């Protein structure tokens, strides 16, 4: 393995954290040895050349990749990102180095036979390098040549029953938290909602007709482990309507010290004896709890379901049983006008598997219609909301305004009254006015 | 290297074409103990850093061993993960949102052999392949973007600074001594294809120079209207330039309007903006996505610029380490980094973390800036 | 009580396809091709909304025509990674993949 010297990269082989450099070296070696006699469809030394490019970037502090407009396989407007090296003579193995996005299974659970099949395919037709996973959630297959794109897609769909993910002005590959599969706090089946909407909106995912990207993310509870509230144009955050379920005996056990708070998450330091007043009651943002005579009381009507008490005493407290989700819309990263958090549009909706999630689609589709018609090119939903106002979003979705929609009412009185809202309308007779007022 | 067809016929792309089938169905990949107990989980506990137990109302338990690693991963490594999953976990494995790998077993007796196996595996260079940790009030894996490995507009690398930072923060990956969980993330340019705007600590690659203009080739290689339209701040205009005695169509860039996003380079390869000394890292702090106690928060800029000192980015890792240590000592139990900074006041944050406050840290970008200036007499000396 | 989800159908849904409903696909196709060719000298990549404007259709209706033109190989996608655009096949300076014969 001496094709390129990589003294800078080599320094990242030491230290305790897994070294991606060592991993690249092992892959380069495996390809060179080729013990299984794979008929590699892209250059065998692709990994060595990638290391060479990266070493050059480490030395110069500049990237050596160029964007290419390749978008996908025939008929799809996304799923592939075109990449070319700007030093192709030095690094021919990565002269063309396109990415494919493969739609990950909800929850990111895998069976090894599937993963092995994917590895074999990517070994054979690609670089053997991946991201598990990309930021949006896809399995990222990193680096192949143009002629291989259709071949890989053919094998994925025919042999693995597996489709590509989204890129460009599309519905991006939806992603979810682990949800009810292994979390006691999940208020709905994030995996099923994620899967079902991904299937139902395949056309939106593969064929771009939106002004810009659009993301769905599914969080089972307000802890928001997949950051839906910060990242998704539509965030589906699990919540409940009724009372937090309390096991008073377990509360006592926390107070008595038999149970460790926060699922033992603070075990690395001696924080002293658990103090329910200090650690739970006083940290409750709505001050809706009290602990007296060995009994915990929650005024559930005043609770805003922030999860803190449940996080701290998971064996004593559980979310209520009348569960569903809140829908927040318009979150995005800072570019261009600054970051936006999702804004609450639907405080509560049942997540109803039996109806095929009709109640949720009834919110999604009018939003898309509004955005597709009113949105400017490259305008995210949150930016359109900012430009046109929350009221227009309410009109488009037919949702009634309510105090839950705001953190506080407006600071200015400059209300754009509509004609029909004002008695008598805007059309008035100047002569009638003049009967009451001289010129 | 003979071309081997999959069966696809480029002459007839629609023949036997399968499209719109989506991902594989999630429940085909559930381990039996998950399939059986989905929706029935009662509570969980962290047994030791990186090891969780979830207990179901059926009495079943699932033990999860979480390991960190690079999200940039070879098929050799994935196959090794499969070997481990086959040996210990009936052939099932999962990844977390933050690029950790989770191995699940259905009995306590299966945990120790699994951990021993995972921790015994090292790369040839000496680093751990599968370090167990990343749970509770500690530091878990860094989520990040592509950097110099694959991106065309990065202002820093991703895998390199992440490896360097995780080496420095490794003890907190293996421990749970912090006041709360601390989430670190990296995006290699301001477009943030991996969002970092709500992280406790975020590294953000940032260019500081406007694009170069390759007048000679621009009109040959690019469509000028597209290059102009790509600029979010309308800093690019068409311009005729004299070159080698000829008048060429090209563009000019209003440097004072450029926000260094690289969108023009995406549309036009004749507007490159990578620049060794110009590019580096912005350090942001204090964001969170959880609704717990306080509303989700955006990260704020704490250090305007740190250089790209490959291969280990010492200026960046030193600053991060310092912030983590001060936070660990000063914050109250359960307090996230941003909650702590707000309680003590940002003036104290800069003092305690020994970070210089420069004019770059006062927002001057569009409307939201005004609301970040101090509009009260309440401040600390 | 909070009414979570309204059943109200937005006004937009009733005004689909301003009078073009009857126009045959072949004519619509030609409209797109003519309009794009007219601009070919300066610009060969277009946003979806540009195509919807050429067709004078609501986006969801326009999408059906555009998709059909993609399937027939008349239109091709171009992507910046974050944004998608459309163009006539073979048109433009960045039409083919770089350094590759198509």
Tab-separated table of N, CA, C and O in Angstrom, chain B residues 14 152 218-226 229-230 266-269, chain C residues 42-47 71 78-81 85 91-94 98:
chain	number	residue	atom	x	y	z
B	14	UNK	N	-36.763	1.643	-19.602
B	14	UNK	CA	-38.018	1.385	-18.886
B	14	UNK	C	-38.396	-0.095	-18.857
B	14	UNK	O	-39.350	-0.476	-18.200
B	152	UNK	N	-17.749	19.506	-2.356
B	152	UNK	CA	-17.108	20.487	-3.243
B	152	UNK	C	-17.039	21.881	-2.630
B	152	UNK	O	-16.351	22.737	-3.178
B	218	UNK	N	-15.031	31.155	-17.882
B	218	UNK	CA	-16.353	31.218	-17.276
B	218	UNK	C	-17.486	31.063	-18.290
B	218	UNK	O	-18.377	30.232	-18.121
B	219	UNK	N	-17.434	31.846	-19.350
B	219	UNK	CA	-18.545	31.793	-20.314
B	219	UNK	C	-18.548	30.492	-21.113
B	219	UNK	O	-19.568	30.086	-21.650
B	220	UNK	N	-17.385	29.841	-21.180
B	220	UNK	CA	-17.321	28.562	-21.907
B	220	UNK	C	-17.929	27.434	-21.082
B	220	UNK	O	-18.527	26.505	-21.601
B	221	UNK	N	-17.742	27.503	-19.765
B	221	UNK	CA	-18.137	26.366	-18.915
B	221	UNK	C	-19.442	26.572	-18.161
B	221	UNK	O	-20.041	25.609	-17.694
B	222	UNK	N	-19.845	27.834	-17.987
B	222	UNK	CA	-20.990	28.084	-17.108
B	222	UNK	C	-22.066	28.878	-17.831
B	222	UNK	O	-21.786	29.616	-18.764
B	223	UNK	N	-23.269	28.732	-17.332
B	223	UNK	CA	-24.358	29.578	-17.795
B	223	UNK	C	-24.451	30.756	-16.843
B	223	UNK	O	-24.791	30.596	-15.672
B	224	UNK	N	-24.137	31.916	-17.362
B	224	UNK	CA	-24.024	33.097	-16.499
B	224	UNK	C	-25.320	33.404	-15.726
B	224	UNK	O	-25.254	33.677	-14.530
B	225	UNK	N	-26.495	33.306	-16.355
B	225	UNK	CA	-27.713	33.600	-15.577
B	225	UNK	C	-27.874	32.686	-14.359
B	225	UNK	O	-28.377	33.105	-13.318
B	226	UNK	N	-27.435	31.426	-14.514
B	226	UNK	CA	-27.554	30.489	-13.387
B	226	UNK	C	-26.600	30.858	-12.262
B	226	UNK	O	-26.943	30.778	-11.087
B	229	UNK	N	-28.114	33.795	-10.524
B	229	UNK	CA	-29.298	33.437	-9.734
B	229	UNK	C	-28.946	32.620	-8.501
B	229	UNK	O	-29.700	32.594	-7.531
B	230	UNK	N	-27.781	31.966	-8.535
B	230	UNK	CA	-27.446	31.093	-7.414
B	230	UNK	C	-27.067	31.870	-6.162
B	230	UNK	O	-27.070	31.339	-5.059
B	266	UNK	N	-21.172	25.805	-6.848
B	266	UNK	CA	-21.987	24.639	-7.177
B	266	UNK	C	-22.516	24.757	-8.602
B	266	UNK	O	-22.506	23.798	-9.369
B	267	UNK	N	-22.955	25.971	-8.977
B	267	UNK	CA	-23.542	26.158	-10.299
B	267	UNK	C	-22.474	26.393	-11.364
B	267	UNK	O	-22.723	26.165	-12.541
B	268	UNK	N	-21.307	26.880	-10.958
B	268	UNK	CA	-20.295	27.286	-11.935
B	268	UNK	C	-18.897	26.984	-11.418
B	268	UNK	O	-18.417	27.640	-10.490
B	269	UNK	N	-18.226	25.985	-12.022
B	269	UNK	CA	-16.898	25.599	-11.547
B	269	UNK	C	-15.842	26.700	-11.732
B	269	UNK	O	-14.725	26.555	-11.224
C	42	UNK	N	-29.015	31.717	-23.766
C	42	UNK	CA	-28.518	32.262	-22.499
C	42	UNK	C	-28.705	31.302	-21.332
C	42	UNK	O	-27.971	31.363	-20.358
C	43	UNK	N	-29.683	30.430	-21.434
C	43	UNK	CA	-30.040	29.645	-20.257
C	43	UNK	C	-30.616	28.307	-20.687
C	43	UNK	O	-31.477	28.269	-21.574
C	44	UNK	N	-30.140	27.238	-20.079
C	44	UNK	CA	-30.671	25.924	-20.479
C	44	UNK	C	-31.214	25.117	-19.311
C	44	UNK	O	-31.652	23.993	-19.498
C	45	UNK	N	-31.155	25.682	-18.131
C	45	UNK	CA	-31.691	24.955	-16.975
C	45	UNK	C	-32.774	25.788	-16.334
C	45	UNK	O	-32.598	26.994	-16.141
C	46	UNK	N	-33.864	25.127	-15.980
C	46	UNK	CA	-35.035	25.858	-15.507
C	46	UNK	C	-35.610	25.216	-14.246
C	46	UNK	O	-35.549	23.999	-14.082
C	47	UNK	N	-36.129	26.083	-13.404
C	47	UNK	CA	-36.827	25.563	-12.232
C	47	UNK	C	-38.160	24.959	-12.649
C	47	UNK	O	-38.726	25.317	-13.685
C	71	UNK	N	-39.847	10.951	-18.954
C	71	UNK	CA	-39.881	9.524	-19.323
C	71	UNK	C	-39.642	9.331	-20.818
C	71	UNK	O	-39.087	8.322	-21.230
C	78	UNK	N	-31.314	18.302	-13.688
C	78	UNK	CA	-29.981	18.744	-13.262
C	78	UNK	C	-30.114	19.097	-11.790
C	78	UNK	O	-31.131	19.639	-11.366
C	79	UNK	N	-29.119	18.763	-11.002
C	79	UNK	CA	-29.244	19.024	-9.576
C	79	UNK	C	-27.998	19.666	-9.022
C	79	UNK	O	-26.884	19.321	-9.387
C	80	UNK	N	-28.191	20.623	-8.135
C	80	UNK	CA	-27.056	21.195	-7.416
C	80	UNK	C	-26.808	20.387	-6.154
C	80	UNK	O	-25.958	20.722	-5.353
C	81	UNK	N	-27.576	19.329	-5.956
C	81	UNK	CA	-27.527	18.591	-4.701
C	81	UNK	C	-28.670	19.024	-3.809
C	81	UNK	O	-29.405	18.211	-3.295
C	85	UNK	N	-33.219	21.173	-11.161
C	85	UNK	CA	-33.653	21.953	-12.314
C	85	UNK	C	-33.906	20.999	-13.478
C	85	UNK	O	-33.529	19.837	-13.435
C	91	UNK	N	-28.881	19.940	-24.007
C	91	UNK	CA	-28.680	21.387	-24.115
C	91	UNK	C	-27.739	21.894	-23.035
C	91	UNK	O	-27.709	21.364	-21.931
C	92	UNK	N	-26.970	22.909	-23.356
C	92	UNK	CA	-26.229	23.619	-22.324
C	92	UNK	C	-24.794	23.193	-22.174
C	92	UNK	O	-24.372	22.135	-22.634
C	93	UNK	N	-24.051	24.085	-21.508
C	93	UNK	CA	-22.617	23.879	-21.356
C	93	UNK	C	-22.294	22.794	-20.360
C	93	UNK	O	-21.237	22.202	-20.384
C	94	UNK	N	-23.193	22.579	-19.413
C	94	UNK	CA	-22.920	21.551	-18.417
C	94	UNK	C	-23.884	20.377	-18.582
C	94	UNK	O	-24.272	19.742	-17.624
C	98	UNK	N	-19.151	15.666	-16.784
C	98	UNK	CA	-17.856	16.151	-17.233
C	98	UNK	C	-16.913	15.021	-17.647
C	98	UNK	O	-16.925	13.960	-17.063
